[in-house]
Coordinates of C-alpha atoms in Angstrom, one line a residue:
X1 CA -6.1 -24.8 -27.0
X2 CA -7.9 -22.2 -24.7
X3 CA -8.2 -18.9 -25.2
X4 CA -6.4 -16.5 -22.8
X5 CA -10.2 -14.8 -22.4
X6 CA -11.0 -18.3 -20.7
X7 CA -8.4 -19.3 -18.5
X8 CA -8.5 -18.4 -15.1
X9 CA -6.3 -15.1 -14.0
X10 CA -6.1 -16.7 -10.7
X11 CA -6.1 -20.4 -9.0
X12 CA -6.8 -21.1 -5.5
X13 CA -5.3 -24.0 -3.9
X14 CA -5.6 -25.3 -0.5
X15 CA -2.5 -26.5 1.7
X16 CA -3.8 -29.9 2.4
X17 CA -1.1 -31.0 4.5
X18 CA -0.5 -27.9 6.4
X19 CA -4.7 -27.9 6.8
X20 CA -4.4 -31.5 7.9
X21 CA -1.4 -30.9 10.5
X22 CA -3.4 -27.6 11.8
X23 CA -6.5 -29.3 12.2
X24 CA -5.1 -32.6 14.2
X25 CA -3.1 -30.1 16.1
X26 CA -6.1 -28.2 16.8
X27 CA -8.3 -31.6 18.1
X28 CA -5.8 -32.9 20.4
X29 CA -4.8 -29.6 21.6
X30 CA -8.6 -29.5 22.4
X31 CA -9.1 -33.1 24.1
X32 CA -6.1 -32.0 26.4
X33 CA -8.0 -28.6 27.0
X34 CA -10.8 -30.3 27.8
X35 CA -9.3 -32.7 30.1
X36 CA -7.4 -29.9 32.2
X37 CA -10.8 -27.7 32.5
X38 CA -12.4 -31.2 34.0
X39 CA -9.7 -31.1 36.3
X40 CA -9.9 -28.3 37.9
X41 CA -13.8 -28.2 38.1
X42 CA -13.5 -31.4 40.0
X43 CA -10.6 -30.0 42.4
X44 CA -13.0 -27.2 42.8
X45 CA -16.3 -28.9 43.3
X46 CA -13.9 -31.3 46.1
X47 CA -12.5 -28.1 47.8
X48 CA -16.2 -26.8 47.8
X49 CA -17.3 -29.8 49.5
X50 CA -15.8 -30.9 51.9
X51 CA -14.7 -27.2 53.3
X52 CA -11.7 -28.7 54.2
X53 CA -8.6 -25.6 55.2
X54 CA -7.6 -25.7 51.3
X55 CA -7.7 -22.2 49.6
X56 CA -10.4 -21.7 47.0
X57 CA -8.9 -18.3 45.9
X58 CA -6.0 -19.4 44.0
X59 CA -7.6 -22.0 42.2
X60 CA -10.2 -19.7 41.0
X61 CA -7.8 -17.5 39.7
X62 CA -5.8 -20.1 37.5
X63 CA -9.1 -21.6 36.3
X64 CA -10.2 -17.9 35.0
X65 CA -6.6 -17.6 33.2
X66 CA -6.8 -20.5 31.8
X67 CA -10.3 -19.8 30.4
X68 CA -8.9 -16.7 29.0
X69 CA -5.6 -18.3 27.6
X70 CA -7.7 -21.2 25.9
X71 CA -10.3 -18.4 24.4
X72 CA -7.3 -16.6 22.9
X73 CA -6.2 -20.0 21.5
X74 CA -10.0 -20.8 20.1
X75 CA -9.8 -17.6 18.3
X76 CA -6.0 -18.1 16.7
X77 CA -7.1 -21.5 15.8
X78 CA -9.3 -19.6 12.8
X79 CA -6.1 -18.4 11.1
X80 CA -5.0 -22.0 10.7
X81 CA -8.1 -23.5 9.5
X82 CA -8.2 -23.2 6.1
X83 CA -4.5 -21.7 4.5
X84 CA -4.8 -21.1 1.1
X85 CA -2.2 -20.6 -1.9
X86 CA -3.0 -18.1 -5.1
X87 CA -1.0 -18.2 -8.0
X88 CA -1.9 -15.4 -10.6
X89 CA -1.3 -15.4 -14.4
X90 CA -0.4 -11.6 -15.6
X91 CA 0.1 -12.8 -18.9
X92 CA -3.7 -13.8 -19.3
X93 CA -4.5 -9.9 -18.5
X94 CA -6.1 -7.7 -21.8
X95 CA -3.9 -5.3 -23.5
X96 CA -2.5 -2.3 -22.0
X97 CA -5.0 -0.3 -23.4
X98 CA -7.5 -1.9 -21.7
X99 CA -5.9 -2.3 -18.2
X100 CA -7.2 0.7 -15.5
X101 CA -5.1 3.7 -14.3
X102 CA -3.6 3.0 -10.8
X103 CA -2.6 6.0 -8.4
X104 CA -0.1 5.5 -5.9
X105 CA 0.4 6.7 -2.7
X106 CA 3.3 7.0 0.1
X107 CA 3.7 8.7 2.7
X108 CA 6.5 10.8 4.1
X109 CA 6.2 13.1 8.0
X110 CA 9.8 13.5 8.8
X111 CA 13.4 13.3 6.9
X112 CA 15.1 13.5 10.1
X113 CA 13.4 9.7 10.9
X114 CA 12.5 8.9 7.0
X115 CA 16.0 9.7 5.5
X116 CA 15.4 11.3 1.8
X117 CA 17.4 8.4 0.1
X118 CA 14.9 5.6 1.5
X119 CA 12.2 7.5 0.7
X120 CA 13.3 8.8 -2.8
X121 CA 14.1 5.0 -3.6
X122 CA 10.6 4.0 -2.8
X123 CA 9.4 6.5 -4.6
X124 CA 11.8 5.0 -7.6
X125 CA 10.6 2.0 -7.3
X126 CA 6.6 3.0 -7.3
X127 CA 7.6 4.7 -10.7
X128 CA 9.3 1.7 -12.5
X129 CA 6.4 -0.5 -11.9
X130 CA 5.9 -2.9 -14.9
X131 CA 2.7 -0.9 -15.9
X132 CA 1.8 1.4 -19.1
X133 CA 3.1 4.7 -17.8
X134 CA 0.2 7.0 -18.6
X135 CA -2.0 4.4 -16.7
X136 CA 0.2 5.0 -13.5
X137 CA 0.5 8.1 -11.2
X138 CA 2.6 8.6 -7.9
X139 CA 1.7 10.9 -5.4
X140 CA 4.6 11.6 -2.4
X141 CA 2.7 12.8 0.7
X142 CA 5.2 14.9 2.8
X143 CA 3.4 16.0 6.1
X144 CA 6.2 17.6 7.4
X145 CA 6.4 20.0 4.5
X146 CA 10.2 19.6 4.4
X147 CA 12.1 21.6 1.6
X148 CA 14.6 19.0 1.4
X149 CA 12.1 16.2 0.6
X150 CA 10.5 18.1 -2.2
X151 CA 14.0 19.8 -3.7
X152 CA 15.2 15.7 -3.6
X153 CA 12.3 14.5 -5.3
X154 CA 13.2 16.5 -7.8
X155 CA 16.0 14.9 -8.1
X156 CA 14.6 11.5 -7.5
X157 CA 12.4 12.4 -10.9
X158 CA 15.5 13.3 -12.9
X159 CA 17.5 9.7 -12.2
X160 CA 13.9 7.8 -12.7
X161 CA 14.1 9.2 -16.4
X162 CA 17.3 6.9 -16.7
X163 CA 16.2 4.2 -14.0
X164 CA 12.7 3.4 -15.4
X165 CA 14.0 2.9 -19.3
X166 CA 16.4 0.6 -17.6
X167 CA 14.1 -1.1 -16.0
X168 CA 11.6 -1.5 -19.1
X169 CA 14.7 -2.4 -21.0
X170 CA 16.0 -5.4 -19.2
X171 CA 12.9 -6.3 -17.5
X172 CA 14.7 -5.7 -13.7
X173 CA 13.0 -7.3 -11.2
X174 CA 14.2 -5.5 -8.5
X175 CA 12.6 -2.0 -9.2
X176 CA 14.5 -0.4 -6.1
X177 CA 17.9 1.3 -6.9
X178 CA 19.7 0.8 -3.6
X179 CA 18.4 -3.2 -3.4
X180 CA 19.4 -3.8 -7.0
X181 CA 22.9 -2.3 -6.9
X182 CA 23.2 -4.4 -3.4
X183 CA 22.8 -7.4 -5.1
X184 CA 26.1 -7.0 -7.4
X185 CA 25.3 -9.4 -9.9
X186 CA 26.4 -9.2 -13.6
X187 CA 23.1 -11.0 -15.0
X188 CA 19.6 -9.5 -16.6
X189 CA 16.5 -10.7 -16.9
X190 CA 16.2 -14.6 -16.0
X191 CA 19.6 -14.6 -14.2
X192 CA 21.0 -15.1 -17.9
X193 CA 24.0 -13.3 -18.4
X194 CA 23.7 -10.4 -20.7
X195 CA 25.6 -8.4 -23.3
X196 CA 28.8 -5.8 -23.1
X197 CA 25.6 -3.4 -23.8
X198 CA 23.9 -4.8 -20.6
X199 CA 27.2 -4.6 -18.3
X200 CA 28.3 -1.1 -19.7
X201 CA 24.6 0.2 -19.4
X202 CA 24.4 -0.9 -15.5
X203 CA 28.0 1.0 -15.1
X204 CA 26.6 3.9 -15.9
X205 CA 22.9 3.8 -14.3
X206 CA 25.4 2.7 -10.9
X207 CA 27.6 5.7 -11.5
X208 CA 24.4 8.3 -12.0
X209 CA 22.6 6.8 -8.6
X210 CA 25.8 7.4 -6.8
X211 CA 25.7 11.0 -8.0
X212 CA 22.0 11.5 -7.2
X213 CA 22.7 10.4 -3.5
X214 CA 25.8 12.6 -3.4
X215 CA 23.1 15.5 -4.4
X216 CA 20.6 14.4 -2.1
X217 CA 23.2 14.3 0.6
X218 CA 24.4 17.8 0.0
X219 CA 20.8 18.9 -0.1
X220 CA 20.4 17.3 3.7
X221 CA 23.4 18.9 4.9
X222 CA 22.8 22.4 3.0
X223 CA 18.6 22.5 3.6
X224 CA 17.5 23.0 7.1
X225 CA 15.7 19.5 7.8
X226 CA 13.0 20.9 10.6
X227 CA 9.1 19.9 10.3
X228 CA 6.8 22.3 10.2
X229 CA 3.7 22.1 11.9
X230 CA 2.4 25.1 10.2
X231 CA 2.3 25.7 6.8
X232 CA -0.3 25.8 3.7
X233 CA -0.6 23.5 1.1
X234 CA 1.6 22.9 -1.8
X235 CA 1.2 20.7 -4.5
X236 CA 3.2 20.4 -7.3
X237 CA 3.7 18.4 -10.5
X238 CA 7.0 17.4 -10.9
X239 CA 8.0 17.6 -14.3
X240 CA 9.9 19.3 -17.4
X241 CA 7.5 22.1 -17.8
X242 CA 10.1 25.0 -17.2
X243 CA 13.1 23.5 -19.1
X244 CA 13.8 24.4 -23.0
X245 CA 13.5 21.0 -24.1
X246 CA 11.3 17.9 -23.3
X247 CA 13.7 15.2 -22.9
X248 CA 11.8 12.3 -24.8
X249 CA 12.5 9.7 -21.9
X250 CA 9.7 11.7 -19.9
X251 CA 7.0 9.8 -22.1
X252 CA 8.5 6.8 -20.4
X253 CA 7.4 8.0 -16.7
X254 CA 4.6 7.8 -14.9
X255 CA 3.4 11.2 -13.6
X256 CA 5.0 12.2 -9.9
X257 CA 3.0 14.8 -7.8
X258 CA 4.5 16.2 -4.6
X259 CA 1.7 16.8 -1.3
X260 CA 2.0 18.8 1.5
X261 CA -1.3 19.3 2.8
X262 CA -2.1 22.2 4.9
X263 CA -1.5 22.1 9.0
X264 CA -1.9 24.4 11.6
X265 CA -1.5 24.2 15.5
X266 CA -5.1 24.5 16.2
X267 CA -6.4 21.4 13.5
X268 CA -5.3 18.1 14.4
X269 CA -3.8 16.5 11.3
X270 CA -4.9 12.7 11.9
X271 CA -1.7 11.6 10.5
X272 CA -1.3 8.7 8.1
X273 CA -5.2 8.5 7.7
X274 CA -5.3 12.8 7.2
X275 CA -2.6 12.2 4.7
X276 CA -4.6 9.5 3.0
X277 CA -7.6 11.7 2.9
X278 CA -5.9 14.6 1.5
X279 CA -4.0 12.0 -1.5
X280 CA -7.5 10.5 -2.2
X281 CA -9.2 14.0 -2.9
X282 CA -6.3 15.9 -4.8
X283 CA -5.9 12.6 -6.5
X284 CA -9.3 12.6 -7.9
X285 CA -8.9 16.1 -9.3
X286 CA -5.8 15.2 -11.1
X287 CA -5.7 11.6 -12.5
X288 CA -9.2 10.1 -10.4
X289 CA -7.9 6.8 -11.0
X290 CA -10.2 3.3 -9.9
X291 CA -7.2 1.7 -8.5
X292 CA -4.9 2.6 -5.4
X293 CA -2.0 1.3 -4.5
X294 CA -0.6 2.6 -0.7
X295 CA 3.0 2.4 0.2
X296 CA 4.8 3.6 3.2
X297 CA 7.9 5.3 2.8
X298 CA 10.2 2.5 3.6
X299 CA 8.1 0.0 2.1
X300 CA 9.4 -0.2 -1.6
X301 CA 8.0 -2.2 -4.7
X302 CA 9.8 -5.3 -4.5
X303 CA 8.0 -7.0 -7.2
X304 CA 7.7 -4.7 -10.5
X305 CA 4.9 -7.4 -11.4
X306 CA 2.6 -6.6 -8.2
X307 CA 0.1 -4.1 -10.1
X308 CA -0.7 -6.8 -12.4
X309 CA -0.7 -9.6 -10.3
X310 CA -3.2 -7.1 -8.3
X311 CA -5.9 -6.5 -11.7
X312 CA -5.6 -10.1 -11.9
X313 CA -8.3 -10.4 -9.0
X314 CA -9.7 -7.0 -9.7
X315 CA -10.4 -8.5 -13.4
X316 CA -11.5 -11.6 -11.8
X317 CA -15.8 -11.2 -12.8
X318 CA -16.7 -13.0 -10.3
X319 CA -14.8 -12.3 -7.2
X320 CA -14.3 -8.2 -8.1
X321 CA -17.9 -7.4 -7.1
X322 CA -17.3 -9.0 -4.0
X323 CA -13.1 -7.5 -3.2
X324 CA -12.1 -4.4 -1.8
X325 CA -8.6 -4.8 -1.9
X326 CA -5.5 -6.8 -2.6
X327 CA -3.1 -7.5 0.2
X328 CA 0.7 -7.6 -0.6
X329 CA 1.9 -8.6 2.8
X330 CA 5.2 -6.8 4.5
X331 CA 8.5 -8.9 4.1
X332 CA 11.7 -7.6 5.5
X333 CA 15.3 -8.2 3.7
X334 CA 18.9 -8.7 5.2
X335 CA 17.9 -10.2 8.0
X336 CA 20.2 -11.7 10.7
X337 CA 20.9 -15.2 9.8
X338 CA 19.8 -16.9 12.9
X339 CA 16.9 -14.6 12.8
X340 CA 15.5 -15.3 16.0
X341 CA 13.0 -13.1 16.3
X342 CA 11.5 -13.5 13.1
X343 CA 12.0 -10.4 11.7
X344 CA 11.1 -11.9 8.3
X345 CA 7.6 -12.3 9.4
X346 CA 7.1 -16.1 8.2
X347 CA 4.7 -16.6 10.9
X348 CA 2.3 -13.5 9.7
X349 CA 2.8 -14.9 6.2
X350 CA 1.2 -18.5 7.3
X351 CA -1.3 -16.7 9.2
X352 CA -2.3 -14.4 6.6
X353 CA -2.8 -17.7 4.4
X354 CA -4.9 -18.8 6.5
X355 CA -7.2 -15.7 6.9
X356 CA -7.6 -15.4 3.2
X357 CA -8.9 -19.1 3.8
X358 CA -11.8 -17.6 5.6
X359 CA -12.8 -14.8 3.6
X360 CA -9.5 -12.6 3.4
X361 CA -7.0 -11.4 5.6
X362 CA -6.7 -8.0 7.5
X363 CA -5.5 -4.6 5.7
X364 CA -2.2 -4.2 7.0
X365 CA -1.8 -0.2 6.5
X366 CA 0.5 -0.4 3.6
X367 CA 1.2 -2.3 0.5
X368 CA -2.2 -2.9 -0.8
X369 CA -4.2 -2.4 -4.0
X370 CA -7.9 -1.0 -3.1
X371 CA -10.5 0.3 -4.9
X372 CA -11.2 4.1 -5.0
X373 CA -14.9 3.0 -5.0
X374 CA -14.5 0.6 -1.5
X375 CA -13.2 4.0 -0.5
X376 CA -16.6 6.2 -1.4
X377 CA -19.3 3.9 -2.1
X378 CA -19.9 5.2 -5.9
X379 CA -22.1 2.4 -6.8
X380 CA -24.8 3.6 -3.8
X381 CA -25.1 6.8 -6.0
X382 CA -28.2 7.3 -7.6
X383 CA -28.9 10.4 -10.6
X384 CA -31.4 11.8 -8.1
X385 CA -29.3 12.1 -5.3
X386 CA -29.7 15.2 -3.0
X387 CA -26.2 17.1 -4.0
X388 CA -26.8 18.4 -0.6
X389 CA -26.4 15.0 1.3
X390 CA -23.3 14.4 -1.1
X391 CA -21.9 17.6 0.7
X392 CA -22.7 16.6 3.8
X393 CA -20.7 13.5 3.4
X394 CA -17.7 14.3 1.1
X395 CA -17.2 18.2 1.4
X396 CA -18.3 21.8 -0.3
X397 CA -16.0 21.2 -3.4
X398 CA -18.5 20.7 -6.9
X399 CA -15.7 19.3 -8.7
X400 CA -14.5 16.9 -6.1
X401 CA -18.2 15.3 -5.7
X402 CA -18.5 15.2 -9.4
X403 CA -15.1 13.2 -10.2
X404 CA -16.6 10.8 -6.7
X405 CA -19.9 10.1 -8.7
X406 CA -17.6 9.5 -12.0
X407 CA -14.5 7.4 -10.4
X408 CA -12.9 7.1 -13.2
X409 CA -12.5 9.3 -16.5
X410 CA -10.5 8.5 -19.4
X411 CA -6.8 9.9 -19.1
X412 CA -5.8 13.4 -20.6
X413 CA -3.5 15.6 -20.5
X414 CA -3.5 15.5 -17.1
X415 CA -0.5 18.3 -16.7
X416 CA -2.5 20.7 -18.4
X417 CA -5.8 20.3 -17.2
X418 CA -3.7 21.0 -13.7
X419 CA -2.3 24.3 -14.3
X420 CA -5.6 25.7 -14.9
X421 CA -6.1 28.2 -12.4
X422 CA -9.4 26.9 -11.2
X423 CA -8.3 23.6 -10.9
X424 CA -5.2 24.7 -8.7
X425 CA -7.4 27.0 -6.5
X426 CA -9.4 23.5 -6.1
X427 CA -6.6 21.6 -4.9
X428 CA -5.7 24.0 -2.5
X429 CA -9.0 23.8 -0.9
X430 CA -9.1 20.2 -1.1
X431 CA -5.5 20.2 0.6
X432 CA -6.8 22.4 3.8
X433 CA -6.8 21.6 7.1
X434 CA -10.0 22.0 7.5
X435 CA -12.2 20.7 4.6
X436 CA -13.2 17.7 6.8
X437 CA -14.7 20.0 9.3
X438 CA -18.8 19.1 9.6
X439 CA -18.6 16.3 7.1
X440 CA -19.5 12.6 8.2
X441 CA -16.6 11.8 6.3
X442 CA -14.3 9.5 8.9
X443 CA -17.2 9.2 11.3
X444 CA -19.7 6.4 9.3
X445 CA -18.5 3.8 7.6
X446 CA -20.3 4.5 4.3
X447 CA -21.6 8.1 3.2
X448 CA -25.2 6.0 2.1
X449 CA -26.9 8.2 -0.1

């Protein structure tokens, strides 16, 4: 018997027959290329000479779009060449202990086209992740600086006290609230049919995420909904910090920080990729984790398993020094039948099988784990670095260049450590509109130094 410390996290397998198909496709689709590009260099070289009252224009012009259309088909051919198949084994991964902290990020601009319940359900879903809590921190990005998306993420903290024990409990595997209770099945983990305990529990966790809409709802209706354009920064911790009591499901939930970042008329805001930059720094004052995991709004966890399936690469000792990130493609749910215009995306899932083939596929802007160091290029640091170069390239904040050259610090009390004055006065800055200003931050690649 092996050890788990020596089988593979990971296996790669290629798709022979779809490889074969693509590839006999791809040769007789060329011979018949081929054979139409000799036919109209002959009809040309004819028409050329013998000058005969036959147009030369047109045929010209369909020569040069078919040169084009067969180019476009040349390149397309690459995501077919090689599709690959991964299967990973979570179960082969070390200890909790010894597993890396993950941040999370999603990102939220406008309730009146983002409804709060989607969001809040992503959100949900981000915090019942099959991961150790303490290792696992959400941020919510809200550009719009909306008072009803930070009063219902609130509330979206106070149901995910009784969702994520839930979750833990029966081992869900559909971490999203509104997808779970669509599915109105009576069965737990496994699809095995589970106890009285089981039944009565999901009654009740059904009856509580109907009253957290109903509240979230009357927030909508009783907040005004407007996005501001104009506004400082707020960031919050959301927590039990003010109430009497600690309720002792919080130790069960991963910490949730609320984002606005500063705007103002006169700045432009970048938007995703200015709300990304702002999550990244504030994120590496408050839990500076190695990992990041990037969600839009609408884009909830399907998969509770997908952070481990992710450190199952990132674990991988050869093929970490060489990754950036892990790629959970987009797939779209309740889908017409007939689904004629492939809203299910099968045909971006086949290409992107064959792009990892050829040394990966394409970030997709959501729903991928990456590196905090792909992000800022720790490992170019040296000890003798000019701090003024690292200003030059990541900002004027000390304690924000000192937790880049770190990257990763051993988890405290992370609450605390936050309501220090300093540190808050710190986030503020990082949050600003205009910390960016005069950095080569966004304009190189890599900040060498």
């Amino acid at each position: 018997m092996e050890s788990s410390a020596t089988l593979p996290l990971h296996v790669c397998h290629v798709k022979k027959t779809e490889l074969v198909i693509n590839r006999l496709h791809a040769f007789l689709h060329g011979i018949a290329l081929l054979s139409l590009f000799y036919y109209r260099i002959t009809s040309l070289a004819d028409i050329i000479r013998n000058r005969d009252n036959t147009l030369l224009l047109p045929h010209v012009l369909i020569l040069i779009s078919e040169l084009i259309l067969s180019f476009i088909w040349l390149l397309s051919q690459a995501a077919k060449w090689k599709p690959v198949a991964r299967k990973t084994y979570p179960e082969r991964l070390p200890g909790d202990e010894k597993l890396p902290s993950i941040d999370v990020f999603i990102c939220t601009a406008d309730p009146n086209k983002e409804p709060c319940v989607k969001v809040m359900n992503t959100v949900i879903s981000a915090l019942a992740l099959d991961y150790p809590p303490h290792k696992l921190h959400v941020y919510l990005s809200d550009d719009g600086g909306s008072v009803a998306t930070f009063r219902a993420i609130k509330q979206a903290w106070k149901f995910s006290k009784l969702w994520v024990p839930f979750c833990k409990k029966y081992k869900v595997k559909i971490a999203c609230p509104e997808a779970y209770f669509l599915t109105d099945d009576e069965s737990g983990p496994d699809g095995k049919f589970q106890s009285n305990e089981f039944i009565v529990e999901k009654k009740e966790i059904e009856t509580r995420y109907a009253e957290f809409k109903e509240i979230v709802a009357k927030i909508i209706a009783d907040t005004s909904i407007s996005v501001s354009k104009d506004h400082p920064p707020m960031i919050e911790v959301i927590d039990d910090a003010n109430d009497d009591g600690i309720d002792s499901n919080q130790r069960e939930i991963p910490l949730l920080v609320y984002v606005a970042r500063e705007k103002r008329p006169s700045h432009p805001h970048h938007f995703k990729a200015g709300a990304l930059n702002v999550l990244l720094r504030v994120s590496a004052m408050i839990s500076n984790s190695p990992y990041i995991l990037v969600l839009d709004c609408d884009m909830y966890c399907n998969d509770p398993s997908s952070a481990r399936q992710a450190m199952c690469f990132h674990f991988d000792h050869e093929l970490s020094p060489k990754l950036g990130f892990v790629q959970f493609p987009q797939k779209f749910y309740n889908i017409n039948e007939t689904d004629i215009n492939d809203g299910q995306q099968r045909s971006v899932w086949s290409k992107w099988e064959g792009l990892d083939g050829i040394m990966g596929p394409i970030l997709s802007g959501t729903c991928f784990y990456i590196k905090r160091e792909a992000l800022c290029g720790t490992q170019k640091f040296r000890e003798d670095v000019d701090f003024i170069k690292l200003k030059k390239c990541f900002g004027s904040s000390n304690e924000f260049i000192k937790s880049i050259s770190i990257y990763h610090k051993r988890n405290y009390q992370i609450e605390h450590k936050f309501r220090e004055n300093k540190v808050e006065e710190e986030l503020q800055l990082l949050a600003s509109c205009s910390y960016d200003d005069d950095t080569k931050w966004g304009k190189e690649a890599s900040c060498g130094v």
